[in-house]
CSV table of C-alpha atoms in Angstrom, one decimal:
chain,number,residue,atom,x,y,z
A,176,MET,CA,-31.1,-26.2,15.3
A,177,THR,CA,-27.3,-26.5,15.4
A,178,THR,CA,-25.5,-25.1,18.5
A,179,HIS,CA,-21.8,-24.1,18.6
A,180,GLU,CA,-20.0,-23.5,21.9
A,181,CYS,CA,-17.0,-21.4,22.1
A,182,ASP,CA,-15.1,-19.0,24.3
A,183,VAL,CA,-15.8,-15.9,22.2
A,184,VAL,CA,-18.1,-15.3,19.2
A,185,VAL,CA,-17.2,-12.3,17.1
A,186,VAL,CA,-20.0,-11.0,14.9
A,187,GLY,CA,-18.6,-9.4,11.7
A,188,ALA,CA,-15.4,-10.1,9.8
A,189,GLY,CA,-14.3,-6.4,9.3
A,190,THR,CA,-11.2,-4.8,10.6
A,191,ALA,CA,-12.2,-4.7,14.3
A,192,GLY,CA,-13.6,-8.3,14.2
A,193,CYS,CA,-10.5,-9.8,12.6
A,194,TYR,CA,-8.0,-8.0,14.8
A,195,ALA,CA,-10.0,-9.1,17.9
A,196,ALA,CA,-10.3,-12.7,16.6
A,197,ALA,CA,-6.6,-12.9,15.8
A,198,SER,CA,-5.5,-11.6,19.2
A,199,LEU,CA,-7.9,-13.9,21.1
A,200,ALA,CA,-6.9,-17.0,19.1
A,201,GLN,CA,-3.2,-16.2,19.7
A,202,ASP,CA,-3.9,-16.2,23.4
A,203,GLY,CA,-5.4,-19.7,23.1
A,204,LEU,CA,-9.1,-18.9,23.2
A,205,ASP,CA,-11.6,-20.8,21.0
A,206,VAL,CA,-13.0,-18.0,18.7
A,207,VAL,CA,-15.7,-18.2,16.0
A,208,VAL,CA,-16.2,-15.3,13.7
A,209,VAL,CA,-19.7,-15.2,12.1
A,210,GLU,CA,-20.0,-13.2,8.9
A,211,ARG,CA,-23.2,-12.6,6.9
A,212,LYS,CA,-21.4,-12.6,3.5
A,213,ASP,CA,-20.2,-15.7,1.7
A,214,GLU,CA,-16.5,-16.5,1.6
A,215,SER,CA,-15.9,-14.9,-1.8
A,216,GLU,CA,-17.5,-11.6,-0.7
A,217,ALA,CA,-16.2,-11.4,2.8
A,218,GLY,CA,-13.9,-8.4,3.2
A,219,HIS,CA,-15.7,-6.5,0.4
A,220,ILE,CA,-16.7,-3.3,2.3
A,221,ALA,CA,-17.6,0.2,1.3
A,222,CYS,CA,-14.6,2.3,2.3
A,223,GLY,CA,-12.7,5.4,1.2
A,224,ASP,CA,-9.6,3.1,0.9
A,225,ALA,CA,-7.3,5.5,2.8
A,226,LEU,CA,-5.2,3.8,5.5
A,227,LYS,CA,-3.3,6.0,7.9
A,228,GLY,CA,-0.6,4.8,10.4
A,229,ALA,CA,-0.3,1.2,9.3
A,230,ASP,CA,3.4,1.3,10.5
A,231,ALA,CA,2.1,1.3,14.0
A,232,PHE,CA,-0.9,-1.1,13.8
A,233,PRO,CA,-1.2,-3.8,16.4
A,234,GLU,CA,0.9,-6.9,15.8
A,235,ALA,CA,-2.1,-9.3,16.2
A,236,ILE,CA,-2.0,-9.2,12.4
A,237,PRO,CA,1.5,-8.3,11.3
A,238,LYS,CA,2.0,-5.5,8.8
A,239,SER,CA,3.7,-7.9,6.5
A,240,ARG,CA,0.4,-9.7,6.0
A,241,ILE,CA,-1.5,-6.6,4.9
A,242,GLU,CA,1.0,-4.5,3.0
A,243,GLY,CA,0.3,-6.4,-0.2
A,244,SER,CA,-3.0,-4.6,-0.4
A,245,PHE,CA,-1.3,-1.2,-0.4
A,246,THR,CA,-1.7,0.1,-3.9
A,247,ASN,CA,-0.4,3.7,-3.5
A,248,THR,CA,2.1,4.6,-0.8
A,249,GLY,CA,3.1,7.9,-2.5
A,250,VAL,CA,0.2,10.0,-1.0
A,251,ASP,CA,1.6,12.7,1.3
A,252,HIS,CA,-1.1,15.4,1.4
A,253,GLY,CA,-4.7,16.3,0.9
A,254,ARG,CA,-6.2,18.7,-1.6
A,255,PHE,CA,-9.2,20.6,-0.5
A,256,GLU,CA,-11.0,22.0,-3.5
A,257,LEU,CA,-13.2,25.1,-2.7
A,258,PRO,CA,-14.8,26.0,-6.1
A,259,ALA,CA,-16.9,28.9,-4.6
A,260,HIS,CA,-13.6,30.6,-3.6
A,261,ASP,CA,-11.5,29.5,-6.6
A,262,THR,CA,-9.1,27.9,-4.1
A,263,VAL,CA,-7.3,24.6,-3.7
A,264,LEU,CA,-5.7,24.0,-0.3
A,265,ASP,CA,-2.8,21.6,-0.1
A,266,ILE,CA,-2.7,20.1,3.4
A,267,PRO,CA,0.1,17.8,4.6
A,268,VAL,CA,-1.0,14.5,6.1
A,269,PRO,CA,1.1,13.5,9.1
A,270,GLY,CA,2.4,10.0,9.4
A,271,GLU,CA,2.4,7.1,7.1
A,272,LEU,CA,-0.5,7.0,4.6
A,273,ALA,CA,-1.5,4.4,2.0
A,274,VAL,CA,-4.4,4.0,-0.4
A,275,ILE,CA,-5.4,0.4,-0.4
A,276,ASP,CA,-7.5,-2.2,-2.2
A,277,ARG,CA,-10.1,-2.6,0.5
A,278,GLN,CA,-11.3,-6.0,-0.6
A,279,GLY,CA,-7.8,-7.3,-0.8
A,280,PHE,CA,-7.1,-5.8,2.6
A,281,GLY,CA,-10.2,-7.5,3.9
A,282,ARG,CA,-9.2,-10.9,2.6
A,283,ARG,CA,-5.7,-10.5,4.1
A,284,ILE,CA,-6.9,-9.7,7.6
A,285,ILE,CA,-9.3,-12.7,7.4
A,286,ASP,CA,-6.4,-14.9,6.4
A,287,GLY,CA,-4.4,-13.4,9.3
A,288,ALA,CA,-7.1,-14.2,11.8
A,289,GLU,CA,-7.5,-17.7,10.4
A,290,SER,CA,-3.7,-18.3,10.6
A,291,ALA,CA,-3.8,-17.2,14.3
A,292,GLY,CA,-6.4,-20.0,14.9
A,293,ALA,CA,-9.8,-18.3,14.6
A,294,THR,CA,-12.7,-20.2,12.9
A,295,PHE,CA,-14.9,-18.4,10.3
A,296,HIS,CA,-18.5,-19.2,9.6
A,297,TYR,CA,-19.7,-17.4,6.5
A,298,ASP,CA,-23.3,-17.1,5.2
A,299,THR,CA,-24.4,-16.5,8.8
A,300,VAL,CA,-27.0,-13.8,9.5
A,301,VAL,CA,-27.4,-13.0,13.2
A,302,GLN,CA,-31.0,-12.3,14.1
A,303,ASP,CA,-31.0,-12.2,17.9
A,304,VAL,CA,-28.9,-12.1,21.1
A,305,LEU,CA,-28.9,-14.8,23.8
A,306,GLN,CA,-29.1,-13.4,27.3
A,307,GLU,CA,-29.4,-14.7,30.8
A,308,GLY,CA,-30.4,-11.8,33.0
A,309,ASP,CA,-28.1,-8.9,32.3
A,310,ARG,CA,-25.4,-11.1,30.8
A,311,VAL,CA,-25.1,-11.7,27.0
A,312,THR,CA,-24.4,-15.4,26.4
A,313,GLY,CA,-24.2,-15.6,22.6
A,314,VAL,CA,-26.2,-15.1,19.4
A,315,ARG,CA,-28.6,-16.9,17.2
A,316,GLY,CA,-29.4,-16.6,13.5
A,317,ILE,CA,-29.5,-18.4,10.2
A,318,ARG,CA,-26.5,-20.1,8.6
A,319,LYS,CA,-26.9,-21.2,5.0
A,320,GLY,CA,-30.7,-21.3,5.5
A,321,ASP,CA,-30.6,-23.3,8.7
A,322,PRO,CA,-31.1,-22.1,12.3
A,323,VAL,CA,-27.9,-21.8,14.3
A,324,THR,CA,-26.9,-20.8,17.9
A,325,TYR,CA,-23.6,-19.7,19.2
A,326,GLU,CA,-23.1,-20.0,23.0
A,327,ALA,CA,-20.1,-18.0,24.2
A,328,ASP,CA,-18.6,-16.6,27.4
A,329,VAL,CA,-18.2,-13.2,25.6
A,330,THR,CA,-19.8,-11.8,22.4
A,331,VAL,CA,-17.9,-9.2,20.4
A,332,ASP,CA,-20.1,-6.9,18.4
A,333,ALA,CA,-18.1,-6.0,15.3
A,334,ALA,CA,-21.3,-5.8,13.2
A,335,GLY,CA,-20.8,-2.2,12.0
A,336,ALA,CA,-22.8,1.0,12.3
A,337,LEU,CA,-26.2,0.8,13.9
A,338,SER,CA,-25.6,-2.8,14.8
A,339,ILE,CA,-28.6,-5.1,15.2
A,340,LEU,CA,-27.0,-6.7,18.3
A,341,GLN,CA,-27.5,-3.5,20.2
A,342,ASP,CA,-31.2,-3.4,19.2
A,343,LYS,CA,-31.7,-7.0,20.3
A,344,ALA,CA,-29.8,-7.0,23.6
A,345,ASP,CA,-31.3,-5.6,26.8
A,346,LEU,CA,-28.5,-3.2,27.9
A,347,ASP,CA,-30.6,-1.1,30.3
A,348,GLY,CA,-28.9,-2.5,33.4
A,349,ALA,CA,-25.4,-1.7,32.1
A,350,THR,CA,-23.4,1.4,31.4
A,351,PHE,CA,-23.3,0.5,27.7
A,352,ASP,CA,-24.0,3.7,25.7
A,353,THR,CA,-27.5,3.6,24.3
A,354,ASN,CA,-27.6,7.4,23.5
A,355,VAL,CA,-27.3,6.6,19.8
A,356,SER,CA,-29.5,7.8,16.9
A,357,TYR,CA,-29.4,7.8,13.1
A,358,SER,CA,-28.6,11.6,13.2
A,359,GLN,CA,-25.1,10.9,14.5
A,360,PHE,CA,-24.3,8.9,11.4
A,361,CYS,CA,-23.3,9.7,7.8
A,362,SER,CA,-24.7,8.0,4.6
A,363,ALA,CA,-22.0,7.4,2.1
A,364,TYR,CA,-21.6,5.9,-1.4
A,365,ARG,CA,-18.4,5.1,-3.4
A,366,GLU,CA,-17.4,3.8,-6.8
A,367,ILE,CA,-14.0,2.4,-8.0
A,368,VAL,CA,-13.4,4.2,-11.3
A,369,GLU,CA,-10.8,3.3,-13.9
A,370,VAL,CA,-9.7,6.3,-16.0
A,371,PRO,CA,-7.7,6.1,-19.4
A,372,ASP,CA,-4.9,8.5,-18.4
A,373,PRO,CA,-3.1,9.1,-15.1
A,374,VAL,CA,-4.5,11.8,-12.9
A,375,GLU,CA,-2.2,14.7,-12.0
A,376,TRP,CA,-3.1,14.4,-8.3
A,377,ASP,CA,-2.1,10.8,-7.7
A,378,ASP,CA,0.0,11.9,-4.7
A,379,ALA,CA,-3.0,13.4,-2.9
A,380,LEU,CA,-6.4,12.7,-1.3
A,381,VAL,CA,-8.8,15.1,-2.9
A,382,PHE,CA,-11.8,16.5,-1.0
A,383,LYS,CA,-14.5,18.8,-2.2
A,384,PRO,CA,-17.7,20.1,-0.5
A,385,THR,CA,-21.0,19.0,-2.0
A,386,GLN,CA,-23.2,21.6,-3.6
A,387,ARG,CA,-25.9,21.0,-1.0
A,388,ALA,CA,-26.3,19.4,2.5
A,389,ALA,CA,-23.5,18.9,5.0
A,390,GLY,CA,-21.2,16.6,3.1
A,391,TYR,CA,-18.2,16.2,0.9
A,392,LEU,CA,-17.0,14.4,-2.2
A,393,TRP,CA,-13.7,12.6,-2.2
A,394,TYR,CA,-11.3,11.3,-4.9
A,395,PHE,CA,-8.7,8.9,-3.5
A,396,PRO,CA,-6.2,7.5,-6.0
A,397,ARG,CA,-5.6,3.7,-5.5
A,398,THR,CA,-3.2,4.1,-8.4
A,399,SER,CA,-2.7,6.9,-10.9
A,400,THR,CA,-5.6,5.5,-13.0
A,401,THR,CA,-7.8,3.7,-10.4
A,402,ILE,CA,-9.7,6.1,-8.3
A,403,ASN,CA,-12.0,5.6,-5.3
A,404,ALA,CA,-14.6,8.3,-5.9
A,405,GLY,CA,-17.4,8.9,-3.4
A,406,LEU,CA,-19.4,11.2,-1.3
A,407,GLY,CA,-21.3,11.3,2.0
A,408,PHE,CA,-23.6,13.5,4.0
A,409,GLN,CA,-24.7,13.8,7.6
A,410,MET,CA,-28.1,12.1,8.2
A,411,THR,CA,-29.5,15.2,9.9
A,412,GLU,CA,-29.5,16.9,6.5
A,413,GLU,CA,-32.0,16.7,3.6
A,414,PRO,CA,-31.3,13.4,1.8
A,415,MET,CA,-29.0,13.5,-1.2
A,416,LYS,CA,-29.3,11.3,-4.3
A,417,LEU,CA,-25.8,10.0,-3.7
A,418,VAL,CA,-25.4,8.2,-7.0
A,419,HIS,CA,-26.8,11.1,-9.1
A,420,ASP,CA,-24.7,13.7,-7.3
A,421,LEU,CA,-21.5,11.8,-7.6
A,422,ARG,CA,-22.1,11.1,-11.3
A,423,ALA,CA,-22.8,14.8,-11.9
A,424,ASP,CA,-19.5,15.8,-10.4
A,425,LEU,CA,-17.5,13.1,-12.3
A,426,GLU,CA,-19.0,14.3,-15.5
A,427,ARG,CA,-17.8,17.8,-14.8
A,428,ARG,CA,-14.2,16.7,-14.3
A,429,PRO,CA,-12.2,16.3,-17.5
A,430,GLU,CA,-9.8,13.7,-16.0
A,431,PHE,CA,-12.8,11.3,-15.7
A,432,ALA,CA,-13.7,11.4,-19.4
A,433,GLY,CA,-14.0,7.9,-20.6
A,434,ALA,CA,-14.0,6.4,-17.1
A,435,GLU,CA,-15.4,3.0,-16.4
A,436,VAL,CA,-16.9,2.0,-13.1
A,437,GLN,CA,-15.4,-1.2,-11.7
A,438,ASP,CA,-17.3,-1.5,-8.4
A,439,LYS,CA,-19.9,0.4,-6.4
A,440,LEU,CA,-21.1,0.2,-2.7
A,441,GLY,CA,-22.8,2.3,-0.1
A,442,ALA,CA,-22.7,2.3,3.7
A,443,ALA,CA,-23.5,4.2,6.9
A,444,LEU,CA,-20.7,5.2,9.2
A,445,PRO,CA,-20.6,7.0,12.6
A,446,THR,CA,-19.6,10.6,12.6
A,447,ARG,CA,-19.9,11.0,16.4
A,448,ARG,CA,-17.8,10.6,19.5
A,449,PRO,CA,-16.9,7.1,20.7
A,450,TYR,CA,-19.5,5.3,22.9
A,451,ASP,CA,-19.1,6.5,26.5
A,452,SER,CA,-19.0,2.8,27.4
A,453,ALA,CA,-18.9,-0.1,25.0
A,454,VAL,CA,-19.1,-3.0,27.5
A,455,ALA,CA,-21.8,-4.9,29.3
A,456,PRO,CA,-21.7,-8.3,31.1
A,457,GLY,CA,-20.4,-10.7,28.5
A,458,PHE,CA,-20.6,-8.1,25.7
A,459,VAL,CA,-18.1,-5.8,24.0
A,460,ALA,CA,-18.6,-3.5,20.9
A,461,VAL,CA,-15.7,-2.6,18.7
A,462,GLY,CA,-15.0,-0.5,15.6
A,463,ASP,CA,-18.0,1.2,13.8
A,464,ALA,CA,-20.3,-0.6,16.2
A,465,ALA,CA,-18.8,1.6,19.0
A,466,GLY,CA,-18.3,4.8,17.1
A,467,HIS,CA,-14.5,4.3,16.7
A,468,VAL,CA,-14.2,6.5,13.6
A,469,ASN,CA,-12.5,9.9,13.2
A,470,PRO,CA,-15.7,12.0,12.9
A,471,THR,CA,-14.1,14.7,10.7
A,472,THR,CA,-12.4,12.5,8.1
A,473,GLY,CA,-14.5,9.3,8.4
A,474,GLY,CA,-11.3,7.2,8.8
A,475,GLY,CA,-12.1,4.1,10.8
A,476,ILE,CA,-9.5,1.4,10.0
A,477,ALA,CA,-6.9,2.3,12.5
A,478,GLY,CA,-9.4,2.8,15.4
A,479,ALA,CA,-11.0,-0.5,14.5
A,480,ALA,CA,-7.7,-2.4,14.5
A,481,TYR,CA,-6.7,-1.0,17.9
A,482,ALA,CA,-10.2,-1.4,19.4
A,483,GLY,CA,-10.4,-5.0,18.4
A,484,THR,CA,-7.0,-5.7,19.9
A,485,TYR,CA,-7.7,-3.9,23.1
A,486,ALA,CA,-11.0,-5.7,23.5
A,487,ALA,CA,-9.3,-9.1,22.9
A,488,GLU,CA,-6.6,-8.4,25.5
A,489,THR,CA,-9.2,-7.3,28.1
A,490,ILE,CA,-11.4,-10.4,27.4
A,491,VAL,CA,-8.4,-12.7,28.0
A,492,ASP,CA,-7.8,-11.1,31.4
A,493,ALA,CA,-11.5,-11.3,32.2
A,494,ARG,CA,-12.3,-14.7,30.7
A,495,ASP,CA,-13.1,-16.4,34.1
A,496,ASP,CA,-15.8,-13.8,34.9
A,497,PRO,CA,-16.5,-11.3,32.1
A,498,THR,CA,-18.5,-8.8,34.2
A,499,GLU,CA,-18.9,-5.2,33.1
A,500,ALA,CA,-16.3,-4.2,35.7
A,501,ALA,CA,-13.9,-6.8,34.5
A,502,LEU,CA,-14.2,-5.6,30.9
A,503,TRP,CA,-14.0,-1.9,31.8
A,504,ALA,CA,-10.2,-1.7,31.1
A,505,TYR,CA,-11.1,-1.9,27.4
A,506,ASN,CA,-13.1,1.4,27.6
A,507,GLU,CA,-10.1,3.0,29.4
A,508,ARG,CA,-7.6,2.0,26.7
A,509,VAL,CA,-9.8,3.2,23.9
A,510,MET,CA,-10.4,6.6,25.6
A,511,ASP,CA,-6.7,7.0,26.4
A,512,HIS,CA,-5.5,6.2,22.9
A,513,PHE,CA,-8.0,7.9,20.6
A,514,GLY,CA,-11.4,8.3,22.2
A,515,GLY,CA,-10.8,11.7,23.8
A,516,ARG,CA,-9.2,13.0,20.6
A,517,TYR,CA,-12.2,11.8,18.5
A,518,ALA,CA,-14.6,13.4,21.0
A,519,GLY,CA,-12.7,16.7,20.6
A,520,LEU,CA,-12.9,16.5,16.8
A,521,ASP,CA,-16.7,15.9,17.0
A,522,VAL,CA,-17.1,19.3,18.5
A,523,TYR,CA,-16.1,20.8,15.1
A,524,ASN,CA,-18.8,18.6,13.5
A,525,VAL,CA,-21.3,20.2,15.9
A,526,LEU,CA,-20.0,23.7,14.9
A,527,SER,CA,-20.4,22.9,11.2
A,528,THR,CA,-24.1,22.3,11.7
A,529,ALA,CA,-24.6,25.9,12.9
A,530,VAL,CA,-22.2,27.8,10.6
A,531,ASP,CA,-23.1,29.0,7.1
A,532,VAL,CA,-21.4,26.7,4.7
A,533,ASP,CA,-20.1,29.5,2.5
A,534,ASP,CA,-18.6,31.2,5.6
A,535,LEU,CA,-17.0,27.9,6.7
A,536,MET,CA,-15.5,27.4,3.3
A,537,GLY,CA,-14.2,30.9,3.2
A,538,LEU,CA,-12.6,30.5,6.6
A,539,LEU,CA,-10.9,27.3,5.5
A,540,ALA,CA,-9.6,29.0,2.4
A,541,SER,CA,-7.9,31.6,4.6
A,542,LEU,CA,-6.2,29.3,7.1
A,543,PRO,CA,-2.7,27.7,6.8
A,544,GLY,CA,-2.8,24.2,5.5
A,545,GLU,CA,-0.5,22.7,8.2
A,546,LYS,CA,-2.8,24.1,10.9
A,547,LEU,CA,-5.9,22.6,9.3
A,548,ALA,CA,-4.0,19.2,9.3
A,549,GLU,CA,-3.4,19.5,13.0
A,550,ALA,CA,-7.0,20.3,13.7
A,551,LEU,CA,-8.3,17.4,11.5
A,552,TYR,CA,-6.1,14.8,13.1
A,553,SER,CA,-5.4,15.9,16.6
A,554,GLY,CA,-8.5,18.0,17.5
A,555,SER,CA,-6.4,21.0,18.5
A,556,THR,CA,-3.9,23.4,17.0
A,557,SER,CA,-1.9,26.6,17.8
A,558,MET,CA,-0.3,29.5,15.9
A,559,GLY,CA,2.4,32.0,16.5
A,560,LEU,CA,1.8,35.7,16.4
A,561,ALA,CA,3.1,36.3,12.8
A,562,LEU,CA,0.9,33.5,11.5
A,563,LYS,CA,-2.1,34.8,13.4
A,564,LEU,CA,-1.6,38.3,11.8
A,565,LYS,CA,-1.2,36.8,8.3
A,566,SER,CA,-4.3,34.7,8.7
A,567,ALA,CA,-6.2,37.6,10.1
A,568,ILE,CA,-5.5,39.7,7.0
A,569,LYS,CA,-6.5,36.8,4.6
A,570,SER,CA,-9.6,36.1,6.6
A,571,PHE,CA,-11.1,39.6,6.6
A,572,GLY,CA,-14.8,39.2,6.3
A,573,TYR,CA,-14.9,36.0,8.2
A,574,TRP,CA,-13.9,37.3,11.6
A,575,GLY,CA,-17.2,36.4,13.2
A,576,THR,CA,-16.8,32.8,12.0
A,577,ILE,CA,-13.2,32.9,13.3
A,578,LEU,CA,-14.4,34.0,16.7
A,579,ASP,CA,-16.9,31.1,16.8
A,580,PHE,CA,-14.1,28.7,15.7
A,581,TYR,CA,-11.7,30.0,18.3
A,582,ARG,CA,-14.2,29.7,21.1
A,583,THR,CA,-15.1,26.2,19.9
A,584,LYS,CA,-11.4,25.2,19.7
A,585,GLN,CA,-11.0,26.2,23.4
A,586,LEU,CA,-14.0,24.0,24.3
A,587,ALA,CA,-12.8,21.1,22.3
A,588,GLU,CA,-9.5,21.2,24.1
A,589,GLU,CA,-11.3,21.4,27.5
A,590,LEU,CA,-13.4,18.4,26.4
A,591,ILE,CA,-10.2,16.4,25.6
A,592,ASP,CA,-9.0,17.2,29.1
A,593,ARG,CA,-12.2,15.7,30.5
A,594,TYR,CA,-11.5,12.5,28.6
A,595,ASP,CA,-8.1,12.4,30.2
A,596,ALA,CA,-10.0,12.0,33.5
A,597,TYR,CA,-12.2,9.1,32.2
A,598,PRO,CA,-13.2,6.9,35.1
A,599,SER,CA,-11.4,3.7,36.2
A,600,GLY,CA,-14.6,1.8,36.7
A,601,PRO,CA,-18.3,1.8,35.8
A,602,GLU,CA,-19.3,3.3,39.2
A,603,GLY,CA,-17.6,6.6,38.2
A,604,LEU,CA,-19.2,7.0,34.8
A,605,SER,CA,-22.3,9.0,35.7
A,606,ALA,CA,-20.3,11.7,37.5
A,607,TRP,CA,-17.8,11.9,34.6
A,608,GLN,CA,-20.7,12.1,32.1
A,609,ALA,CA,-22.2,15.0,34.0
A,610,GLU,CA,-19.0,17.0,33.9
A,611,ARG,CA,-18.5,16.1,30.2
A,612,ASP,CA,-22.1,17.1,29.4
A,613,GLY,CA,-21.5,20.4,31.1
A,614,VAL,CA,-18.7,21.2,28.6
A,615,MET,CA,-21.0,20.1,25.8
A,616,ASP,CA,-23.8,22.4,27.0
A,617,ARG,CA,-21.3,25.3,26.6
A,618,VAL,CA,-20.4,24.0,23.1
A,619,TYR,CA,-24.1,24.2,22.1
A,620,GLU,CA,-24.5,27.6,23.7
A,621,THR,CA,-21.4,28.9,21.9
A,622,THR,CA,-22.1,27.5,18.5
A,623,GLY,CA,-25.9,27.8,18.5
A,624,ALA,CA,-26.1,24.3,17.3
A,625,ASP,CA,-28.9,21.9,18.2
A,626,PRO,CA,-27.8,19.3,20.8
A,627,LYS,CA,-26.4,16.2,19.1
A,628,TYR,CA,-26.7,13.8,22.1
């Protein structure tokens, strides 16, 4: 068996892993990134291809390195198609937005991490975690058919949703969040489709509810003729035949006549709040492996980039003794930046499981687009009196749903306030969780939804 020794081993060459590796290497640490795919396929990941806020991404990998993968920077709004109500909602998208070539983006961030000094080992399938007592000390697996071990001071889990590392590690003695189940995830499938003629909506991200189950279809224009077409559904629902359902909708849309499929991939992604704690002695989880995805839109690139960078900066500070307490600052930075907001957004996911889909779509059709945008991206929104009256008239027949939505909104904002009080160390987590769970109990009581956690 071959053994490699390093300061940090990063499992997974996705966004979180690459940003973590780049930042660590820039600070002088010996970093090895292990990736199960071969070098030609690394960076080829199932994704919606929408990248929001790249103008403010961490500088561990400069924007100049990734913007060559931006294929459509003219998108400035979303289009919500609600066929049952013969309505199309145009919703502004705040901040910079680009649709990207995800494989090209993946290669560019790998190159950025390599340029910073990180080493990449491809064709490496991690099978187990090394551990001494409570402390994770590395991983073992198979590299190009041969057994291999990586011994490291810190292991970064960037292995994606439902990571095998968390199954293999004994995390019972740490605060690391193990309250994770498949029902908190979404199953998704996407195709890259080339159409003969430019689509009329090449300046918009198109969303459409699926005909069954709690899910939606999307059409994101990489260019005016290259479309990322996909759909996903919550795993608590009756399974959908993703390929069949996407194909059926494509065939109903005249703009896809004569389309050719260029690529197809599927994946699971978290549609849940971020992990309460994503650290253990010698171990940090980042990106999808820690629930760092906007649970209402499925957008995870920005959260992954920041999480990877925050993890790296914390590891540098804790390198002499990477205890759970020493790594805790990473949790705080995630919660302060986007964790609380994502937890607030997850409350609306909980509501959606208890509201009749037709009623929910009717309510969406009656609300102002700019307020929906605020709710989707910030977790809260507000309206003046005139706008409230106008919305009340349009939404006649859905007032019961509106009352549920209003009460849920208040609880979501209260939950975000609880995340503002996230503890400064692992010793305060249990008390904080009890207060947070008290808010969630009221969410379930108000919505009538089954508990999610």
